[in-house]
Coordinates of C-alpha atoms and ligand atoms in Angstrom, one line a residue:
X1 CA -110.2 65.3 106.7
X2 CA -108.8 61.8 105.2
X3 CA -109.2 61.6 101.4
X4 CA -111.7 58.7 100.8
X5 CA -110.5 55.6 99.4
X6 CA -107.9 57.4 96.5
X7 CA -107.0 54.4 95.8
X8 CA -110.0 53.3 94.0
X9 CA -111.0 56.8 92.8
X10 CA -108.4 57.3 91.2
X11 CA -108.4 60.7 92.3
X12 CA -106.6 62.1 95.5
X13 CA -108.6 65.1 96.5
X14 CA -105.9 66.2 98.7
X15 CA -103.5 67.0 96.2
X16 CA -105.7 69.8 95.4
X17 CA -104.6 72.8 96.1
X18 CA -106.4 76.6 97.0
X19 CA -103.7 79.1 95.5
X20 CA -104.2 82.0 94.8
X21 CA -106.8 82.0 97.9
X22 CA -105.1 81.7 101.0
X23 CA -103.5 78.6 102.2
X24 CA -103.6 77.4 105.8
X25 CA -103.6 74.4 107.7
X26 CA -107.0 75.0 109.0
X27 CA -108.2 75.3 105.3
X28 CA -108.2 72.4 102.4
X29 CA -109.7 73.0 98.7
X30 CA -112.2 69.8 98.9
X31 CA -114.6 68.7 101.5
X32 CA -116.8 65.4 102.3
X33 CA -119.9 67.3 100.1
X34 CA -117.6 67.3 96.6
X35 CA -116.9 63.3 97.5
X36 CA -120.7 63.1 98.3
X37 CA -121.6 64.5 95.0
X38 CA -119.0 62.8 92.6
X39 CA -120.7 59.5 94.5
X40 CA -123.9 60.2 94.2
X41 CA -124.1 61.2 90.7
X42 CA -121.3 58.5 89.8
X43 CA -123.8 56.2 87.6
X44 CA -124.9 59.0 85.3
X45 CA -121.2 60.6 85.1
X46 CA -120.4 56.9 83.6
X47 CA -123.5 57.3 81.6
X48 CA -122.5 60.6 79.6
X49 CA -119.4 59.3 79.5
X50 CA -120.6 56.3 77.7
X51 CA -122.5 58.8 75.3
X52 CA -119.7 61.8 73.9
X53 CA -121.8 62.7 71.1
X54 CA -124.6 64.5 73.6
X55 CA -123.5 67.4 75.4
X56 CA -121.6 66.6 78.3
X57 CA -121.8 67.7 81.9
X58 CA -121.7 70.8 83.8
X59 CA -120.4 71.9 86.8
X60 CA -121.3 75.1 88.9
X61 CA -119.8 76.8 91.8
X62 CA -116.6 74.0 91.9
X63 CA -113.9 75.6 94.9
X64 CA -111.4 74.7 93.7
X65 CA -111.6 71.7 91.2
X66 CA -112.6 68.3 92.9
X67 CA -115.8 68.2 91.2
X68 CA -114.2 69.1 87.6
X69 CA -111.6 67.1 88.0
X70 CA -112.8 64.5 90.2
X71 CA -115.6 63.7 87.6
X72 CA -113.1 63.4 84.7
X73 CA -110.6 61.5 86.6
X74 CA -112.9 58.8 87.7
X75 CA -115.4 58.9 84.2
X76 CA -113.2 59.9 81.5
X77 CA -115.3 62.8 81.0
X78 CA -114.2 65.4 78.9
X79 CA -115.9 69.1 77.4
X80 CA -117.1 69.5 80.9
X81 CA -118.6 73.4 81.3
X82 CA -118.0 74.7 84.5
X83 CA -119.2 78.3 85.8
X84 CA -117.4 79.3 88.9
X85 CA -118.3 82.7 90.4
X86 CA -114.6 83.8 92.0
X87 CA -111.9 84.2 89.6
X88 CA -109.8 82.8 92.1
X89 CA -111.5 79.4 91.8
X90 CA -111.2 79.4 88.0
X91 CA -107.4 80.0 88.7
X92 CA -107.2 77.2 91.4
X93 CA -109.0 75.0 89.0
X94 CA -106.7 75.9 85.9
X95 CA -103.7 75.2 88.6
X96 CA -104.9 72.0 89.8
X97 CA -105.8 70.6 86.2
X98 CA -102.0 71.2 85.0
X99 CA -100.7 69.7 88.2
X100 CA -102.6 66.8 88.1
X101 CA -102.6 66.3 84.1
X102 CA -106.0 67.1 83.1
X103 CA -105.9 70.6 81.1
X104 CA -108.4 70.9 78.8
X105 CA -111.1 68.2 80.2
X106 CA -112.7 71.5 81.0
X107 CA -114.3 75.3 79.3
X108 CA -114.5 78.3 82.0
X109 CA -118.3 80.0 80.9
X110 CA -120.0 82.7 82.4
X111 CA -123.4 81.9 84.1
X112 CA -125.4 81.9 80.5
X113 CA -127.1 79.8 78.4
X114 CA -124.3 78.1 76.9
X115 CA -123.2 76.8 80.0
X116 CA -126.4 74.1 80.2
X117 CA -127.6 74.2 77.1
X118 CA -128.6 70.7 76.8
X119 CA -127.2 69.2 79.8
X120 CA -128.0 66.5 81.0
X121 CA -126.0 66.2 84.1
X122 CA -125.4 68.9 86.5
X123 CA -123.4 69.1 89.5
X124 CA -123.8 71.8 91.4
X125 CA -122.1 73.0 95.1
X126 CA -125.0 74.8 96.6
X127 CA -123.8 78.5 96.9
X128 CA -124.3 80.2 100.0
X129 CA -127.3 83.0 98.9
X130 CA -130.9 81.4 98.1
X131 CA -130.8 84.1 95.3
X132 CA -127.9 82.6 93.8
X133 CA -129.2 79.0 93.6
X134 CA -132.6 81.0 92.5
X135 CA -130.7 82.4 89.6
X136 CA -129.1 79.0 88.8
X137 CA -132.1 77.0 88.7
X138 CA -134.2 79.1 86.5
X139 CA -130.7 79.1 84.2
X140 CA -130.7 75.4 84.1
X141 CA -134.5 74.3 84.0
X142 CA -134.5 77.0 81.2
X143 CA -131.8 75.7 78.8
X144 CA -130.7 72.0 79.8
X145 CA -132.3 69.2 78.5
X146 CA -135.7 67.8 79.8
X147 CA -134.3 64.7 81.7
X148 CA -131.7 66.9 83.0
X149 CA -130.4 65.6 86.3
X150 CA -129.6 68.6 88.9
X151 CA -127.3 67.0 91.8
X152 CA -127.1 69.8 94.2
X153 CA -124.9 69.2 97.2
X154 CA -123.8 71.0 100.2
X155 CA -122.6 70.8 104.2
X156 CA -125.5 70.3 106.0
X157 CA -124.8 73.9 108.3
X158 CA -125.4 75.8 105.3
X159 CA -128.0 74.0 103.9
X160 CA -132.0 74.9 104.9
X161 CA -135.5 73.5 103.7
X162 CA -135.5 76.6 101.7
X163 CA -133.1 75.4 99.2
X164 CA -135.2 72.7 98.3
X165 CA -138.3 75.6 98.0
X166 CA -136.2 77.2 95.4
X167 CA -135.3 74.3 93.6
X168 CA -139.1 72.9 93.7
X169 CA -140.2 76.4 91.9
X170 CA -138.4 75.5 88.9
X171 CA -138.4 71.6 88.9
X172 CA -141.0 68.9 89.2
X173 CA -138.9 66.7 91.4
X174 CA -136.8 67.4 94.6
X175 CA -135.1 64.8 96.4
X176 CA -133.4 64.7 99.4
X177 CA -130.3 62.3 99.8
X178 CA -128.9 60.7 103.1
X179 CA -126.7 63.0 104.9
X180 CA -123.0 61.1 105.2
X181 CA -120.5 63.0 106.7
X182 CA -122.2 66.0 107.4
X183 CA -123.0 66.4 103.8
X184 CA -126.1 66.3 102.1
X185 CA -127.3 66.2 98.0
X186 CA -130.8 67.2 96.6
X187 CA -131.1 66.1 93.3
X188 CA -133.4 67.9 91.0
X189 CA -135.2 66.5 87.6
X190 CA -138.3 67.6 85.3
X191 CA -137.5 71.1 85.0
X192 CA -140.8 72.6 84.5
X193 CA -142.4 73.7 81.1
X194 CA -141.6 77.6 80.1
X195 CA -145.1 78.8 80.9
X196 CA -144.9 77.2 84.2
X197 CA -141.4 79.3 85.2
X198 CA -141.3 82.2 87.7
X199 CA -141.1 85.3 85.8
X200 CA -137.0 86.2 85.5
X201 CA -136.2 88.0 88.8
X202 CA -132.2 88.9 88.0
X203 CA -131.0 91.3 88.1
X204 CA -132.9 92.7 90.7
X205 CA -132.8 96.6 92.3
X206 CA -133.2 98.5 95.2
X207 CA -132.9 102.7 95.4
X208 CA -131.0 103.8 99.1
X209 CA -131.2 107.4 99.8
X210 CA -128.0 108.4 101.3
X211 CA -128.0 111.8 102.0
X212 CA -127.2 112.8 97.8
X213 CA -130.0 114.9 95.5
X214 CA -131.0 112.0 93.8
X215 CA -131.3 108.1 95.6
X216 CA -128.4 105.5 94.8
X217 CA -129.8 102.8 92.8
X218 CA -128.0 99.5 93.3
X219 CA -128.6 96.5 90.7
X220 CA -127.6 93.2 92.0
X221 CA -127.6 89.4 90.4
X222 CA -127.9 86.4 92.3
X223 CA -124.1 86.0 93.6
X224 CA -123.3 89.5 94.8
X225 CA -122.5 90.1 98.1
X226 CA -125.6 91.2 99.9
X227 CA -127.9 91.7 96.9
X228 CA -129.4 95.0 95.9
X229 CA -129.3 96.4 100.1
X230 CA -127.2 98.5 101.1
X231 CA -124.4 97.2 103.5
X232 CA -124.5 98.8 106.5
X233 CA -120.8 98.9 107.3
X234 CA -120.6 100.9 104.0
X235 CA -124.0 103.4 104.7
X236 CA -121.9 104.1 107.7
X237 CA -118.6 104.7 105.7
X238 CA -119.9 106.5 103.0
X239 CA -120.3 109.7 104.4
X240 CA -116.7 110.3 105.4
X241 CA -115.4 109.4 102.7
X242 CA -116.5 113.2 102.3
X243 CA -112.6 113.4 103.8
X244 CA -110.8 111.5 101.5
X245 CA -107.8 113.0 99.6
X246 CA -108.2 114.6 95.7
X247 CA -107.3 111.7 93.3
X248 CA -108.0 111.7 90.0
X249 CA -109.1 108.3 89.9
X250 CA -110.8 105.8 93.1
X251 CA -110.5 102.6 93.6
X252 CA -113.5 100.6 94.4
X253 CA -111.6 97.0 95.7
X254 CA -114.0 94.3 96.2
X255 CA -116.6 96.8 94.7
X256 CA -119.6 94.3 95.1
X257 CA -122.5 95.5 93.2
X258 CA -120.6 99.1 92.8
X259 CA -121.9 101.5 96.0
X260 CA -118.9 102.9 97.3
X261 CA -118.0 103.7 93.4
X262 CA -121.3 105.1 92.1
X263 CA -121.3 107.1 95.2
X264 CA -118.0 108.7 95.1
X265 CA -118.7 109.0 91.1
X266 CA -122.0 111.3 92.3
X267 CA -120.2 113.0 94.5
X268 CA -117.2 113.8 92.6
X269 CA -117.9 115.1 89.4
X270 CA -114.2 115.2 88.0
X271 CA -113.4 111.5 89.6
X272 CA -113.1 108.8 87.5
X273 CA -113.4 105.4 89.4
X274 CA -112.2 101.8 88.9
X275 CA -114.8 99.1 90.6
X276 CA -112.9 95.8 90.9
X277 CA -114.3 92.7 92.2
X278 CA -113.0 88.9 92.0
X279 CA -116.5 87.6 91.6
X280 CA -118.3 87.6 88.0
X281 CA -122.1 88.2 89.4
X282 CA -120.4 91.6 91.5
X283 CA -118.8 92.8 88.1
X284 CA -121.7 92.5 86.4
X285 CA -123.3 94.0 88.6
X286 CA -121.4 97.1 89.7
X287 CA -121.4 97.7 85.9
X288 CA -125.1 97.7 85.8
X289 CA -125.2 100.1 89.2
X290 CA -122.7 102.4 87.6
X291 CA -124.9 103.1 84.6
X292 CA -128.3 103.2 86.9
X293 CA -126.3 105.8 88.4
X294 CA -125.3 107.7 85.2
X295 CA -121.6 107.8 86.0
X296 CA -120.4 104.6 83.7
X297 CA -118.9 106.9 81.2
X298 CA -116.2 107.9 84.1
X299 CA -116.2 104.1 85.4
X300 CA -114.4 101.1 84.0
X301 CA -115.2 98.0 85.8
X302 CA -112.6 95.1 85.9
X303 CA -113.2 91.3 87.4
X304 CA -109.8 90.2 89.2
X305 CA -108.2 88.8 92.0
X306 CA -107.1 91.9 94.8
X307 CA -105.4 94.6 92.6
X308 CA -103.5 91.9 90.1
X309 CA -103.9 94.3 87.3
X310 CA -102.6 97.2 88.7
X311 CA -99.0 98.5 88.9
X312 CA -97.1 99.3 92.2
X313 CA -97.0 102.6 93.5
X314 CA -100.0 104.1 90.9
X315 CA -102.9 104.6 92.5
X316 CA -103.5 107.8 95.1
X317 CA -107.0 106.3 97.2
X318 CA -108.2 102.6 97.6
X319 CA -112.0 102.1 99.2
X320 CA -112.6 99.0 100.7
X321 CA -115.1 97.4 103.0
X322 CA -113.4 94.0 103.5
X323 CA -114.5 90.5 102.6
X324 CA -114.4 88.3 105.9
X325 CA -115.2 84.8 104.1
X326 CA -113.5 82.6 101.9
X327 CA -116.8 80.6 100.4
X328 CA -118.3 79.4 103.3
X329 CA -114.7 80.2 105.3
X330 CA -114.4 82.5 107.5
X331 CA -110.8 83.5 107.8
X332 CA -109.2 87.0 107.9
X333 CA -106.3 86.2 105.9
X334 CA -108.8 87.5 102.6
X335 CA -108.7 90.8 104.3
X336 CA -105.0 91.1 105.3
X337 CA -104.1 89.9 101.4
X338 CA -106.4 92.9 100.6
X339 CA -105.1 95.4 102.9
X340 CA -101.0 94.4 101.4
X341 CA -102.1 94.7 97.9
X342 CA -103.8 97.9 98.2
X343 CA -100.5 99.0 100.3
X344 CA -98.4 98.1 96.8
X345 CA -100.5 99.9 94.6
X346 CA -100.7 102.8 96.5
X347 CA -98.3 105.9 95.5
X348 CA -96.5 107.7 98.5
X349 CA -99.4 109.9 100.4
X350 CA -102.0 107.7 98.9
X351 CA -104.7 106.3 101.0
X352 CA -106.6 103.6 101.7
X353 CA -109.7 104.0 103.2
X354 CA -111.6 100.9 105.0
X355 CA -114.8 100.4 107.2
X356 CA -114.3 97.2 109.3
X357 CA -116.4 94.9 112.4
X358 CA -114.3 96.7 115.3
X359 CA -114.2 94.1 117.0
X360 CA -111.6 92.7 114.3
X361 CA -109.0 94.9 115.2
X362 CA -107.2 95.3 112.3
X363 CA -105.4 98.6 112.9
X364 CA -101.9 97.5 113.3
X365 CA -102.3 95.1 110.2
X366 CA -103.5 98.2 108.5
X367 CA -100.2 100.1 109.8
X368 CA -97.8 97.3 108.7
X369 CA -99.1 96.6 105.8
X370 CA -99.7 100.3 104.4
X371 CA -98.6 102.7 106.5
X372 CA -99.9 105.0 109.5
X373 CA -103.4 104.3 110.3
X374 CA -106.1 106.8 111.7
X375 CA -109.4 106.4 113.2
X376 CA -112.2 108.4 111.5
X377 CA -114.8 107.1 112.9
X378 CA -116.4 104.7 115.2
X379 CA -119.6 103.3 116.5
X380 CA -120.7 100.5 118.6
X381 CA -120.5 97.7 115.6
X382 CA -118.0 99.7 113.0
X383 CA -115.1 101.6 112.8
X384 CA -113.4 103.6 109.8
X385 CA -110.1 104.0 109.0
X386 CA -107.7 105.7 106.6
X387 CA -104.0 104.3 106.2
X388 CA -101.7 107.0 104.2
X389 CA -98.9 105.3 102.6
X390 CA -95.6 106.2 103.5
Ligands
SAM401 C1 -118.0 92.9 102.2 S1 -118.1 92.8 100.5 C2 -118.2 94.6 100.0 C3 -119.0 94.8 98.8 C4 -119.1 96.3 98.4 N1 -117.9 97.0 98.3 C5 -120.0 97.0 99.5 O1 -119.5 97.9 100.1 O2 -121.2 96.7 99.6 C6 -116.5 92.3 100.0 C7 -116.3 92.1 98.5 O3 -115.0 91.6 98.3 C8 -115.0 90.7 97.2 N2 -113.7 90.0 97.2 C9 -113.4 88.9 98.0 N3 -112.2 88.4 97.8 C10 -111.7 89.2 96.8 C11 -110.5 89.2 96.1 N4 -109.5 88.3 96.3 N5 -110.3 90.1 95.1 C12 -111.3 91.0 94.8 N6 -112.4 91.1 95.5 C13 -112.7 90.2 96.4 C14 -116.2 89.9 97.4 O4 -116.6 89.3 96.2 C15 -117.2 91.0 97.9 O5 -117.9 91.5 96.8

């Protein structure tokens, strides 16, 4: 896609860049909806700009930095608050604001109060789950100011009337923009008065029985993968994991809302586990499944990108049900980045288990990039796999 007129933005999108997510041709860190929302909420940018003394403006769910930056290259904004659910975004962004010369326009925050507290002006890329956006509209018609403006913006394939349902729930007025380049803002304003808020829903929770004494209770907020249900290429993984070698310690990797670790915590009694996720609602949230659970005293729960805090050759077994999207991506390079890094960290005769779409094939990726690879288990949608490091 051709950057739109740089030269009067002031701002080339397309020296943005996606590290540490993948990089490939097929995939750039901006699209036509960031352009469409910088443009579309363009007056009122110049109008908090115009204003420093009020709080300034917030941005949520940013890829990789065109809103963020984008808004303070073209309005001279500055104290923006920006929420951004992967840590690889946050890292992108922090990238991308040194290369370009705008560190500090901006303040990471987690999805809190503080991060709308009196905002006026939100910009906000439409994440893919209706309970996300659910979670992040109640947030904002909660704590920004009354004539809060919500631009909400997305590509029209991901986008469905029920988006603008969930925004109408929590604000008096719902818009819908012009599409333009298969792109599409709602904006949002009069966030409704407290009494006339749905009850808070997050973080909600489901119980699964999977064949232990007692059910598994999963907790989940807005952002994690697949809420409080139970994924079903991990129900069918879980069992055989029954298999897996004696290790003091497990590694949940891209741990979600925390299944595969509270279960092998229940049905381990001497294992102490390490739930690790890249997104801030799955952290949260595996923490919260771990002590529904009763096994958070022999979990520690870390937010990171793959394995980055872990030390080569230290770990003796790896679980992971691979992430097939990149945002609204779908690429396998996220899974093959996952697969290498859990082939570094583990120690000689460690092991990585996975549960994969068989139609995905990844058994020779799974040999190269850990070591010999064998088929536990298979049926006619998923297939299970444990790669022993050499
Ligand atoms: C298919 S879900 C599996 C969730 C959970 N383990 C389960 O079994 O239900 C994949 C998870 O990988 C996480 N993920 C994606 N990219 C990651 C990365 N670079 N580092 C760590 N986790 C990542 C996603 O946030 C998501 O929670």
């Amino acid at each position: 896609m051709t950057d739109p007129a740089p030269g009067r933005t002031g701002f080339e999108f397309s020296r943005l860049r996606r590290r540490p997510d993948v990089e490939a041709p097929n995939l750039q860190a901006w699209d036509a909806a960031d352009a469409l929302l910088l443009d579309t909420a363009a007056a009122d940018l110049s109008a908090a700009a115009s204003e420093p003394a009020r709080p300034g403006i917030t941005v949520i769910g940013d890829s990789y930095g065109a809103l963020t930056l984008g808004a303070a290259a073209r309005h001279g904004l500055r104290g923006i608050r920006v929420h951004q659910d992967p840590l690889s975004g946050e890292q992108a962004l922090d990238a991308n604001a040194s290369d370009l010369g705008l560190p500090g326009v901006f303040t990471h925050q987690p999805l809190a109060a503080p991060l709308v507290e009196g905002a006026r002006v939100v910009l906000l890329r439409l994440p893919r789950s209706l309970a996300a956006l659910e979670e992040i509209a109640a947030l904002i018609a909660a704590s920004a100011a009354p004539d809060v403006t919500v631009y909400a913006g997305g590509r029209v394939k991901h986008m469905t009337t029920a988006m603008n349902e969930v925004l109408a729930r929590y604000f008096g007025a719902v818009t819908a923009g012009l599409g333009r380049q298969k792109s599409r803002v709602l904006t949002a304003r009069s966030p409704l008065p407290p009494g006339q808020l749905p009850e808070p829903a997050f973080p909600v929770s489901q119980q699964h029985d999977v064949g232990l004494a007692q059910p598994l209770e999963l907790r989940a907020y807005g952002a994690a993968f697949g809420g409080a249900a139970l994924d079903p290429g991990t129900r069918f993984l879980l069992p055989y994991l029954a298999e897996a070698r004696l290790a003091r310690r497990a590694v949940d990797l891209g741990c979600g809302t925390g299944t595969i670790a509270a279960y092998l915590a229940l049905t381990r009694p001497d294992l102490r586990v390490l739930a690790t996720d890249q997104s801030a609602a799955a952290a949260a949230s595996a923490a919260l499944t771990l002590a529904a659970n009763g096994v958070a005293d022999r979990a520690v729960v870390t937010r990171a990108d793959a394995l980055d805090p872990l030390p080569d050759s230290s770990e003796e077994l790896v679980v992971l049900n691979p992430p097939f999207h990149i945002g609204a991506a779908v690429h396998a390079g996220i899974a093959l980045k996952l697969f290498a890094d859990a082939g570094r960290v583990l120690a000689p005769g460690g092991e990585l288990w996975t549960v994969w779409n068989s139609h995905l094939l990844y058994k020779p990726a799974l040999t190269r990039l850990v070591g010999p690879t064998r088929e536990v288990a298979r049926n006619p949608k998923f297939t299970v796999t444990v790669s022993t490091r050499r």
